Coordinates of C-alpha atoms and ligand atoms in Angstrom, one line a residue:
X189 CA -12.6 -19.2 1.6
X190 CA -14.6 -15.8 1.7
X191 CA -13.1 -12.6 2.6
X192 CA -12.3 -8.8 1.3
X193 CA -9.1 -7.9 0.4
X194 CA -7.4 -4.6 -0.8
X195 CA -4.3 -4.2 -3.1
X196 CA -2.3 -0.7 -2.8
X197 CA -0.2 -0.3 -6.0
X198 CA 2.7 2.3 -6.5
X199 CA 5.3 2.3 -9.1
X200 CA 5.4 1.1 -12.6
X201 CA 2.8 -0.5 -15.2
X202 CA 5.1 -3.5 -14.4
X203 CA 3.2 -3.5 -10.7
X204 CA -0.2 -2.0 -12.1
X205 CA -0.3 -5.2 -14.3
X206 CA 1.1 -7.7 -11.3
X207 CA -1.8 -5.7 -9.1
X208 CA -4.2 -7.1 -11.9
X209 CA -2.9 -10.5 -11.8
X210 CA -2.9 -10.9 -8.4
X211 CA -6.6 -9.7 -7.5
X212 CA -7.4 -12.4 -10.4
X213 CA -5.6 -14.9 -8.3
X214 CA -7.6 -14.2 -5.3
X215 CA -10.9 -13.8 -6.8
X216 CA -10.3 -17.3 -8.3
X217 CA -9.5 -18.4 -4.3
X218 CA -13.2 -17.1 -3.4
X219 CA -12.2 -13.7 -2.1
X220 CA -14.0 -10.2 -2.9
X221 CA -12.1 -7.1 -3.6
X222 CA -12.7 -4.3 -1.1
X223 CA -13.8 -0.8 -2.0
X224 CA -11.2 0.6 0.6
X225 CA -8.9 -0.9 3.1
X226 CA -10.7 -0.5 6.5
X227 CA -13.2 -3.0 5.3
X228 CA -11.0 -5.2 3.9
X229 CA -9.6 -8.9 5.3
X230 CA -6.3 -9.4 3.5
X231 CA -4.6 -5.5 2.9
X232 CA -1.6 -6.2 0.5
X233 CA 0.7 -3.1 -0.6
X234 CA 2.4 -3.9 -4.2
X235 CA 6.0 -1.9 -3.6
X236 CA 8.3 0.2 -5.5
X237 CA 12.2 0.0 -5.1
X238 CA 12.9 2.3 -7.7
X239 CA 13.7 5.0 -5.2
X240 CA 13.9 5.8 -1.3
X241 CA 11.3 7.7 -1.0
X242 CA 8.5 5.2 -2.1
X243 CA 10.1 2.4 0.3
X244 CA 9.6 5.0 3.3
X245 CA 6.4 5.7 2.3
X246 CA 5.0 2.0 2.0
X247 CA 7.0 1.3 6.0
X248 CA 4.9 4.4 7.3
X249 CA 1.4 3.4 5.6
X250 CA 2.4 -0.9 6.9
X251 CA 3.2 1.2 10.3
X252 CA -0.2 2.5 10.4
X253 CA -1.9 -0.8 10.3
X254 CA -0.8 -1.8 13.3
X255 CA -4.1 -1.1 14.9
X256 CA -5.9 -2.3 11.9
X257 CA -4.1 -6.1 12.8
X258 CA -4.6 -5.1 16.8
X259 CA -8.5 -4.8 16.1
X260 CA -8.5 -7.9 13.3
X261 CA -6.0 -10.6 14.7
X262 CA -7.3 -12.7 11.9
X263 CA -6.6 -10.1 8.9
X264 CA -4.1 -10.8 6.7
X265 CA -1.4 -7.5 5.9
X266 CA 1.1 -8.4 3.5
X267 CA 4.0 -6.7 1.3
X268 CA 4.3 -7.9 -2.5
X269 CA 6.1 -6.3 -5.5
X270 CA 10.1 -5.0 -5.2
X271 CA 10.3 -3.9 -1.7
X272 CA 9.2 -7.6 -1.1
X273 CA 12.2 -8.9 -2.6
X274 CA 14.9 -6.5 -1.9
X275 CA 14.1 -6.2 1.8
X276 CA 12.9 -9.7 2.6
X277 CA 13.3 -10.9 6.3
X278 CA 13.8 -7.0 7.2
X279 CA 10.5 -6.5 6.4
X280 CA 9.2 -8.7 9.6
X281 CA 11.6 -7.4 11.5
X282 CA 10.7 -3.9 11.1
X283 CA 7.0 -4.6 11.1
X284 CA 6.2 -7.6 13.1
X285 CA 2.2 -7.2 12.1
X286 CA 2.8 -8.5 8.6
X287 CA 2.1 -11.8 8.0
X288 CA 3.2 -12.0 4.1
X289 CA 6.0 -10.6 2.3
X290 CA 6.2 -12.4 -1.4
X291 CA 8.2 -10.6 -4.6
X292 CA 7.0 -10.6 -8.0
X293 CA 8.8 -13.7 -9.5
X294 CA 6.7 -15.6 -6.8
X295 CA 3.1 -13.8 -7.4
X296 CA 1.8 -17.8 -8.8
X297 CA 1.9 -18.5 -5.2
X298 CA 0.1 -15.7 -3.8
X299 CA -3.5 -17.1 -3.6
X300 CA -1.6 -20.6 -1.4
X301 CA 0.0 -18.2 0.8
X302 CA -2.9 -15.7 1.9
X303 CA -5.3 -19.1 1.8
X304 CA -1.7 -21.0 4.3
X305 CA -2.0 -17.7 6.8
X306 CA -5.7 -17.7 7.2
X307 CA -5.4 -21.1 8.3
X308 CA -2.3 -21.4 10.3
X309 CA -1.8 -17.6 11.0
X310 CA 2.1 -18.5 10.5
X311 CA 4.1 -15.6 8.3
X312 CA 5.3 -16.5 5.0
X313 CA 8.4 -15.3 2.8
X314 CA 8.3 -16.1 -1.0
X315 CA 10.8 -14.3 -2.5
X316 CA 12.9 -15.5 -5.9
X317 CA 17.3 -16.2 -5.6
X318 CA 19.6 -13.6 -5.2
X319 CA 20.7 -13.1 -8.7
X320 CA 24.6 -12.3 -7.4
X321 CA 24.8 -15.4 -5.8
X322 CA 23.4 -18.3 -7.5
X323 CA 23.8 -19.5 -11.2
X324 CA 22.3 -17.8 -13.7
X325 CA 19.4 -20.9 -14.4
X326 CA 18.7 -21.7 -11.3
X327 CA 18.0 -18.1 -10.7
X328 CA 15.8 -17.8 -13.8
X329 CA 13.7 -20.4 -12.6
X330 CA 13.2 -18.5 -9.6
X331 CA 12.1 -16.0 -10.7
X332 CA 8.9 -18.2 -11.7
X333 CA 6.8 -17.3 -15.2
X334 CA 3.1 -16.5 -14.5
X335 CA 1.0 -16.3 -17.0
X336 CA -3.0 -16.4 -15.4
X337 CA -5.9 -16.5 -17.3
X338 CA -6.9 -12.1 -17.9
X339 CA -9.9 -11.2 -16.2
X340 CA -11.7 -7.9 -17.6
X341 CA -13.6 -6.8 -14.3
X342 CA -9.4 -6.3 -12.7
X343 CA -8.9 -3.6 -14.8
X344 CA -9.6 -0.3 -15.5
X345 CA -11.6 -0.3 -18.1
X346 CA -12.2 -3.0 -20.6
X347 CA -10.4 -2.2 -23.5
X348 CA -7.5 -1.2 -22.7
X349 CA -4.7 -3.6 -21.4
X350 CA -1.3 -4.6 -21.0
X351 CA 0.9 -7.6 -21.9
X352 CA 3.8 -8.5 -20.2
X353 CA 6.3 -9.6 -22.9
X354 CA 9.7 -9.9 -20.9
X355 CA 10.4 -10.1 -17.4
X356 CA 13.6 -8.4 -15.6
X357 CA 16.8 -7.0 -16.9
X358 CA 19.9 -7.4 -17.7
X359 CA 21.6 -4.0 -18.1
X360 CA 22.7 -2.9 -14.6
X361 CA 22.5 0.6 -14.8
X362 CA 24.2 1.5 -11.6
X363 CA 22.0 3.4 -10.2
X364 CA 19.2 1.0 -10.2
X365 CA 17.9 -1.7 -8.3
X366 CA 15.8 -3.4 -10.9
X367 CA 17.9 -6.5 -12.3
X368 CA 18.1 -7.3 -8.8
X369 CA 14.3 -7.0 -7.3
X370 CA 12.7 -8.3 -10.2
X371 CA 15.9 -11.0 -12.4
X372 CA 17.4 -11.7 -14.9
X373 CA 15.6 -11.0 -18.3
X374 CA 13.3 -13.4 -19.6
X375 CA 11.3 -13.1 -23.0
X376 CA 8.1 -15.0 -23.0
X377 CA 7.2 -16.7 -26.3
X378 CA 5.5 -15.1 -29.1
X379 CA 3.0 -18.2 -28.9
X380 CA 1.8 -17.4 -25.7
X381 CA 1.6 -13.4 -26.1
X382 CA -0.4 -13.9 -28.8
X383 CA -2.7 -16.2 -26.8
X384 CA -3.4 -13.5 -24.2
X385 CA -3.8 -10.8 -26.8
X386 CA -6.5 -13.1 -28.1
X387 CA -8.0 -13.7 -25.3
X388 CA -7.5 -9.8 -24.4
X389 CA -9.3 -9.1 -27.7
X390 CA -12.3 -11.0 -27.3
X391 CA -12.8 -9.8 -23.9
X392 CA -13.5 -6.3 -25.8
X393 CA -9.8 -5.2 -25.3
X394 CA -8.8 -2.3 -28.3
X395 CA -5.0 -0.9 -27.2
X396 CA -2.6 -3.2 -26.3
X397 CA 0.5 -2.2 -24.5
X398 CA 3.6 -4.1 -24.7
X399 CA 5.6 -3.7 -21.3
X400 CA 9.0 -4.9 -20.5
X401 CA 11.6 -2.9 -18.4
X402 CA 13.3 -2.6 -21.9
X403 CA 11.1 -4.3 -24.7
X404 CA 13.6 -3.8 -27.3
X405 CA 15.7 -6.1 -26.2
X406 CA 12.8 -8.8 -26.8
X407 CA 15.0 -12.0 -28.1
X408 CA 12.9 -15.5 -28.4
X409 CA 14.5 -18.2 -29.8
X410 CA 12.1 -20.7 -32.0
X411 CA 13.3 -23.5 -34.4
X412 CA 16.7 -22.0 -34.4
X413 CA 15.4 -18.5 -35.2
X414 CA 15.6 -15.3 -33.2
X415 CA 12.4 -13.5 -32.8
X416 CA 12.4 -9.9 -32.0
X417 CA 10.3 -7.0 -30.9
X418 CA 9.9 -6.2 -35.1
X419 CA 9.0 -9.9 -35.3
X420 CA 6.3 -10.0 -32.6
X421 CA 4.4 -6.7 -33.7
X422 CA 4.4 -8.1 -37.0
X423 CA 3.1 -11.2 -35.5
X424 CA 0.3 -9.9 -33.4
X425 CA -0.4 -7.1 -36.0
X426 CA -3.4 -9.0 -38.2
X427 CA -5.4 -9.8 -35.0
X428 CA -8.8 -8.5 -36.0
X429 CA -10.1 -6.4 -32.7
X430 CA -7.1 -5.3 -31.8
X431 CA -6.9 -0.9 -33.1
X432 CA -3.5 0.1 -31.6
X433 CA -0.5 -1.7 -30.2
X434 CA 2.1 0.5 -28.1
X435 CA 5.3 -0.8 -26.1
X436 CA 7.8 0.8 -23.2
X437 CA 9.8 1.1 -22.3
X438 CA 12.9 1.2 -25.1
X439 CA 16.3 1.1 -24.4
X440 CA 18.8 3.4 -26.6
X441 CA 20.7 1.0 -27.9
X442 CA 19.4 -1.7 -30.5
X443 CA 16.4 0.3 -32.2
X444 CA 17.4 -0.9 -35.5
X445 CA 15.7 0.2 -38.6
X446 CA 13.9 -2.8 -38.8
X447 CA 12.4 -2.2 -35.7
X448 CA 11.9 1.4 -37.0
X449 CA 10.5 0.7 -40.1
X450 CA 8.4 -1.8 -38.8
X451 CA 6.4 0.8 -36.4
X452 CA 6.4 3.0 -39.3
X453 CA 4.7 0.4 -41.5
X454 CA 2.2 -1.5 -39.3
X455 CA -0.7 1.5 -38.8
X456 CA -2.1 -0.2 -35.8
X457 CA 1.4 0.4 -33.9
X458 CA 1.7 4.0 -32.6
X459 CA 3.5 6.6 -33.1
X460 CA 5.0 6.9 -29.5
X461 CA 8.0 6.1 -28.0
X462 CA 9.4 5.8 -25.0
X463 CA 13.2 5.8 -25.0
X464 CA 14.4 7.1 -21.4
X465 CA 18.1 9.3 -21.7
X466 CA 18.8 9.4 -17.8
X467 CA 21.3 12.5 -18.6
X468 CA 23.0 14.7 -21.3
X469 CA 26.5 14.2 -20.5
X470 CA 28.7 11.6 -22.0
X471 CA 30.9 11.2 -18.0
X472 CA 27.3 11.1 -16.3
X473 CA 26.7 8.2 -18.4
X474 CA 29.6 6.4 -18.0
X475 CA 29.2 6.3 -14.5
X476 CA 25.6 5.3 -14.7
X477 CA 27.2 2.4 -17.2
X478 CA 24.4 2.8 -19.4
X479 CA 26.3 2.3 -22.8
X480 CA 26.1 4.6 -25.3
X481 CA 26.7 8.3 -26.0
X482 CA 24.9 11.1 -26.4
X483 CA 26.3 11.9 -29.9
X484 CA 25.0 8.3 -30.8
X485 CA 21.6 9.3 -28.9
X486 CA 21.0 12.3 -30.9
X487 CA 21.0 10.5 -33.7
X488 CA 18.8 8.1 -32.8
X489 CA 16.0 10.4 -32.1
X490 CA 16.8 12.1 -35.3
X491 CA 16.5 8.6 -36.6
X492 CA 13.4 7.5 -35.1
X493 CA 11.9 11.2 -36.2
X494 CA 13.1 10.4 -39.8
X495 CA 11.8 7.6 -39.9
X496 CA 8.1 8.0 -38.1
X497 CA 5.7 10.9 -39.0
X498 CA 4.0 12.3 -36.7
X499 CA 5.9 10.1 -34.1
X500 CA 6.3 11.7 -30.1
X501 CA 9.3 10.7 -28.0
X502 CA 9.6 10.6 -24.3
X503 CA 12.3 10.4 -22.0
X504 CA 13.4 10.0 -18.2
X505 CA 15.9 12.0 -16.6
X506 CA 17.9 11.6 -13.1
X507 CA 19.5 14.6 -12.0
X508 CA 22.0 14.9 -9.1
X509 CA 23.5 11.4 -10.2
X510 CA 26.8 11.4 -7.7
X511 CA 29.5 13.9 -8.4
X512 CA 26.9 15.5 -11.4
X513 CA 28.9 18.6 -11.7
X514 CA 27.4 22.1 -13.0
X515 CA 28.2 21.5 -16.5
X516 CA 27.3 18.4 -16.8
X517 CA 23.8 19.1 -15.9
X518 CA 24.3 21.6 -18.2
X519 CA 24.2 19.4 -21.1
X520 CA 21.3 17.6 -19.6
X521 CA 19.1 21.0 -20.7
X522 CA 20.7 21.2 -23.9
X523 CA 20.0 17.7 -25.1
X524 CA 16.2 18.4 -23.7
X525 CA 16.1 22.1 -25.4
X526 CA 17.3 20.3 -28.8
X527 CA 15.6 17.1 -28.9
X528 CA 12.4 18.6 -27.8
X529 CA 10.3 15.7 -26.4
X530 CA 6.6 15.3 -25.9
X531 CA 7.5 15.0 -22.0
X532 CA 9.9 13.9 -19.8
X533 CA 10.0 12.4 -16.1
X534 CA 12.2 13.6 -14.2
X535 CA 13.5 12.3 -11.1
X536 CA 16.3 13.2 -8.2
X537 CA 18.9 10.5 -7.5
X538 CA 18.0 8.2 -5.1
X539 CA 21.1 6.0 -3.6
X540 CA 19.9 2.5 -4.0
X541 CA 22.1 -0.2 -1.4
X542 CA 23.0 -3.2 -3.6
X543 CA 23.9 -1.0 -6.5
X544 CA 27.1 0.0 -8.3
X545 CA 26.9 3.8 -7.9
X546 CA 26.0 2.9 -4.5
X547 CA 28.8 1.1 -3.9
X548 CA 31.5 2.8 -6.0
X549 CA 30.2 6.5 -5.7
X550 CA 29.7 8.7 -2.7
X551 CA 25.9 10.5 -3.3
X552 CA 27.7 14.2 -3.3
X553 CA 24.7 16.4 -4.7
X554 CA 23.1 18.2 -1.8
X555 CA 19.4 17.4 -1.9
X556 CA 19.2 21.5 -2.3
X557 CA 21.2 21.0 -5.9
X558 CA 19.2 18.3 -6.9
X559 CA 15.6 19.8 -6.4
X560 CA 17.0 23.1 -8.1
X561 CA 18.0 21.1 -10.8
X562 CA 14.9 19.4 -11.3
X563 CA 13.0 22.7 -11.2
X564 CA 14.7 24.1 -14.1
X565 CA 15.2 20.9 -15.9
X566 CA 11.0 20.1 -15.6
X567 CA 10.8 24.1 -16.4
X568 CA 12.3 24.1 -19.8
X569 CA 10.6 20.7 -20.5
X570 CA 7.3 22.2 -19.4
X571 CA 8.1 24.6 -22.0
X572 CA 8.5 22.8 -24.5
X573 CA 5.9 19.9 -24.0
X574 CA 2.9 23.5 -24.1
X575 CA 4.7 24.4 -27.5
X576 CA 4.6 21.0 -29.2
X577 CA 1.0 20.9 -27.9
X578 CA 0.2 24.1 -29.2
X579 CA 1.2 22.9 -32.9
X580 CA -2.0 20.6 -32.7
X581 CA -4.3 23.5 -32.3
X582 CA -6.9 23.3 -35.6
X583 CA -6.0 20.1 -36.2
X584 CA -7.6 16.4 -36.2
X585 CA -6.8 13.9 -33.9
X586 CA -8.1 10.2 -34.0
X587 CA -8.4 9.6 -30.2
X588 CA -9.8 6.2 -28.1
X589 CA -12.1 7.4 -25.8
X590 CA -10.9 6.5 -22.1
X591 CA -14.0 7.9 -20.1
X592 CA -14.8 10.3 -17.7
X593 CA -12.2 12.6 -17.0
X594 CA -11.0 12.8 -13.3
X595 CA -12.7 16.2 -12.9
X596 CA -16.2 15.5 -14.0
X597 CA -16.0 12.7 -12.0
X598 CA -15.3 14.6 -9.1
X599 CA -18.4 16.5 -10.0
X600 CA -21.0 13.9 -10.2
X601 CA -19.7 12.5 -7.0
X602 CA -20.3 16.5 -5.6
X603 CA -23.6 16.7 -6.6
X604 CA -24.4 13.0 -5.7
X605 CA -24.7 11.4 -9.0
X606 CA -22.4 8.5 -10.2
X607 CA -20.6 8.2 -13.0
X608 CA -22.5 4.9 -13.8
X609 CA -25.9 6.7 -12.9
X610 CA -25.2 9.5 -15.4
X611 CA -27.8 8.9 -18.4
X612 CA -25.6 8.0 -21.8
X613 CA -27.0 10.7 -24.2
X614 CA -26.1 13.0 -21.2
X615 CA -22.9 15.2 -22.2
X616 CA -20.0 15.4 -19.6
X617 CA -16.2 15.8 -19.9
X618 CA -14.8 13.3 -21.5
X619 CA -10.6 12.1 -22.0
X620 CA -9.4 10.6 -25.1
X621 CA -5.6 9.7 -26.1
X622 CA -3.8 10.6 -29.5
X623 CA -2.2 8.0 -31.3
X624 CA 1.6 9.7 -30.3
X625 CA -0.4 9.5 -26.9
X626 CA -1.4 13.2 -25.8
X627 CA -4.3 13.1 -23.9
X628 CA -7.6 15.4 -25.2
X629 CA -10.4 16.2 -22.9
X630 CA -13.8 17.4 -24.9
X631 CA -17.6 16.7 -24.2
X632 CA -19.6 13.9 -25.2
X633 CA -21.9 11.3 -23.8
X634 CA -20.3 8.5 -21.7
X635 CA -21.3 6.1 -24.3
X636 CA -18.6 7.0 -26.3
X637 CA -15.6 5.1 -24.0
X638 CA -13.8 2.6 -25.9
X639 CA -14.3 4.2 -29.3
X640 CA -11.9 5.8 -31.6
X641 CA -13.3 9.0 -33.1
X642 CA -12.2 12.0 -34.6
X643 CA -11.9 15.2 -32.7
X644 CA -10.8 19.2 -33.8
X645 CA -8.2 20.8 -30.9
X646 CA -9.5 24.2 -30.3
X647 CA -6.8 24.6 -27.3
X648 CA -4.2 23.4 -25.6
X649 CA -2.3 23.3 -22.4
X650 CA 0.9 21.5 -21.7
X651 CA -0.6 18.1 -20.7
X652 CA -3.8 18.0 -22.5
X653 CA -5.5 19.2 -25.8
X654 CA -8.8 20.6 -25.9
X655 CA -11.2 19.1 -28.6
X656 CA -14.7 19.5 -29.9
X657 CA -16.6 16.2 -31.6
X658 CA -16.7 16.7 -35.3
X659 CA -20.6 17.2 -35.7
X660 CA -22.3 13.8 -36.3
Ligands
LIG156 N1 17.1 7.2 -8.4 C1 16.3 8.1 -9.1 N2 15.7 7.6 -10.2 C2 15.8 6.4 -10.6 N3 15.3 5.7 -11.6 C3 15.8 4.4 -11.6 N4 16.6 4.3 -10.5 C4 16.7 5.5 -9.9 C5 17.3 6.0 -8.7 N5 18.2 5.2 -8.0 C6 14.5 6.3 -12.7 C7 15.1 6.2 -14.1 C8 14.2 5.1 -14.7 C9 12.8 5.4 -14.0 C10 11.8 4.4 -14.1 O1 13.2 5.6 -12.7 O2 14.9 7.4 -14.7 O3 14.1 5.3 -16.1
LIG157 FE1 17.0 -0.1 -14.5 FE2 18.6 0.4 -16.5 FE3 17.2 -1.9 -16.5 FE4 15.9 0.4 -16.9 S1 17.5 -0.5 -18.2 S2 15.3 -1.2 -15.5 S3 17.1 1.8 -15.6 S4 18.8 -1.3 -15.0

């Protein structure tokens, strides 16, 4: 089979990896990817769930195709990722033109569907058991393993990567719509992580990063034993190529001081961690059932702190959660003012059919509230994020060089010259990340991506630091 196709990817590193896994698949099936979609055959859109507003976005993009499939009857348009599985059959309905809607625990049978459709032109559905429904292992096994060979021209850049080390979850937050679209949690086993790192790794890969929705919870049973997140990093640790290993996202409950003191110890793990909050006040988080307090989350970040120099944490915040009073939003900028993280994201509650607060709470907060509240809430965290940042200025930073930044990029591209054109000695702007994962723009030659150097701040704003190369 020969053809173009073009993946779309919003939402999480979850769907930027499944985005990587899929084009894989379909290269392996003889296809081409596509520079943008109106050349394309096959269009897919990898979905988001996580909120409203990224559903209504993918209908209205899927709506515009509809001359697209009028002028190509024999293109292919099809939904994967967590809108897949949440909407399923609705999907068709509301968009006759697409021929494919398949959710990620089915992605192993992407390549057989899109190869089916081409042939028989006859719409497919793959999507994974309803998890409310059905017993629990008959669900697992729906939600199907897939663990493809890694192919380095799918990514980014070459050495950088991620590694899927759990899939789903199990923690029902109640305002979200996760353990439904993408199951119940399964770890993978440490044999096979450590496989694809290798493989990662001699592909040129330098910074791994661990992703599970919350990779703390990482629990593999072997021989009798059970293997956890501390166990794995220790595990994967000694492989030779491999610089720095990071991991997110961390739930607040279960960051023992093993785990801590592990991180602490191992120099290639990184200082950085991700440890979402979702609010400051102890009602708020009742009713978002998240399981713990914010007394007991203070201390863990004074914990982790303790424990790891030089170490960054960031956090995610929903405001206007149903019936989030004054006060209690309240003590959503106090725990920000005191726990001063490196940044936050910050998002306003989106009702989410299917879940508990959905079910059990009206979504009271005018939409007015809400975007008030995420003003000042991202205003004070602004704040905060230029001040940490400004602590770094006359200091050294080891950073991995990424590669061109996004705005010398847009340069070359004005004055006609690609970034693959531009000679290596040739000095452009160049982006970098910090081990606690601040990102540093300075100028060097293009040649330098994928290295890990040393660089002096000389400024700062509050996303990046400023750097000049330490003479050679
Ligand atoms: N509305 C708004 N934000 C949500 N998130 C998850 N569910 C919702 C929702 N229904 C946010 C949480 C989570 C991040 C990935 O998305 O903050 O940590
Ligand atoms: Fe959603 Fe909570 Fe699971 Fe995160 S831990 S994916 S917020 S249910």
């Amino acid at each position: 089979m020969s053809g173009k196709f073009y993946i779309e990817t919003v939402g999480c590193q979850m769907n930027v990896l499944d985005s990587e896994l899929a084009m894989s698949e379909l290269v392996k099936a003889g296809y081409t990817p596509a520079v943008s979609k109106r050349n394309a055959d096959v269009i897919l859109f990898n979905t988001c769930s996580v909120r409203q507003h990224a559903e209504d976005k993918v209908y209205s993009a899927i709506g515009r195709l509809k001359h697209w499939k009028e002028s190509k009857p024999d293109g292919i348009l099809g939904v994967m990722g967590c809108m897949a599985q949440k909407d399923q059959d609705i999907i068709f309905r509301r968009a006759p033109h697409v021929d494919l809607v398949i959710g990620p625990g089915q992605l192993h049978r992407l390549a057989d569907a899109v190869l089916s459709i081409a042939e028989d032109r006859k719409p497919r559905l793959e999507v994974s058991l309803n998890r409310i429904r059905r017993p629990q292992d008959e669900v697992k096994a729906s939600f199907e393993q897939y663990d493809p060979q890694r192919f380095a021209p799918m990514r980014d850049n070459p050495f950088q990567a991620m590694v899927r080390i759990m899939f789903g979850c199990n923690k029902f937050c109640s305002y979200c719509i996760v353990p439904n679209v993408r199951g119940p949690e399964q770890s993978r086993s440490p044999a096979e992580i450590e496989a694809e790192i290798r493989q990662l790794a001699e592909q040129g890969c330098v910074e791994m990063t661990l992703i599970g929705q919350t990779v703390n919870s990482y629990r593999f049973e072997d021989a009798g034993k059970i293997l956890t997140l501390a166990d794995l990093l220790e595990r994967i640790h000694p492989i030779e190529k491999i610089r720095r290993i990071r991991f997110v996202t961390s739930y607040p409950v279960g960051m023992d001081d093993r785990l801590l003191g592990t991180i602490r110890d191992l120099p290639k793990v990184m200082p950085f961690i991700h440890i979402p909050a979702q609010s400051g006040s102890d009602t708020v988080l009742q009713r978002m059932r998240r399981h713990y307090t914010i007394e007991e989350y203070r201390r863990l970040i004074d914990r982790i702190k303790t424990a790891i120099p030089g170490v960054a944490v960031t956090s995610d915040f929903i405001v206007g959660f149903c019936g989030e009073t004054d006060r209690e939003f309240e003590e959503t900028m106090s725990l920000v003012k005191d726990c001063r993280f490196k940044n936050s994201f910050i998002f306003k509650y989106s009702t989410r059919p299917g879940t508990k607060a959905a079910e059990l709470y009206p979504d009271d907060v005018p939409e007015t509230v809400k975007k008030e509240r995420n003003n000042r809430l991202l205003e004070l965290q602004n704040g905060i994020s230029a001040e940490l940042n400004r602590e770094f200025v006359g200091k050294k930073v080891e950073i991995l060089v990424e590669g061109i930044s996004k705005n010398a990029v847009k340069n070359l591209i004005r004055i006609g010259s690609g970034a693959a054109e531009t000679a290596s000695e040739e000095t452009v702007q160049l982006t970098g990340r910090t081990p606690c994962d601040r990102i540093v723009v300075f100028d060097g030659p293009p040649r330098l991506a994928g290295r890990i150097i040393t660089v002096n701040v000389v400024e700062t704003a509050p996303f990046t630091l400023f750097g000049e190369r330490e003479p050679q």
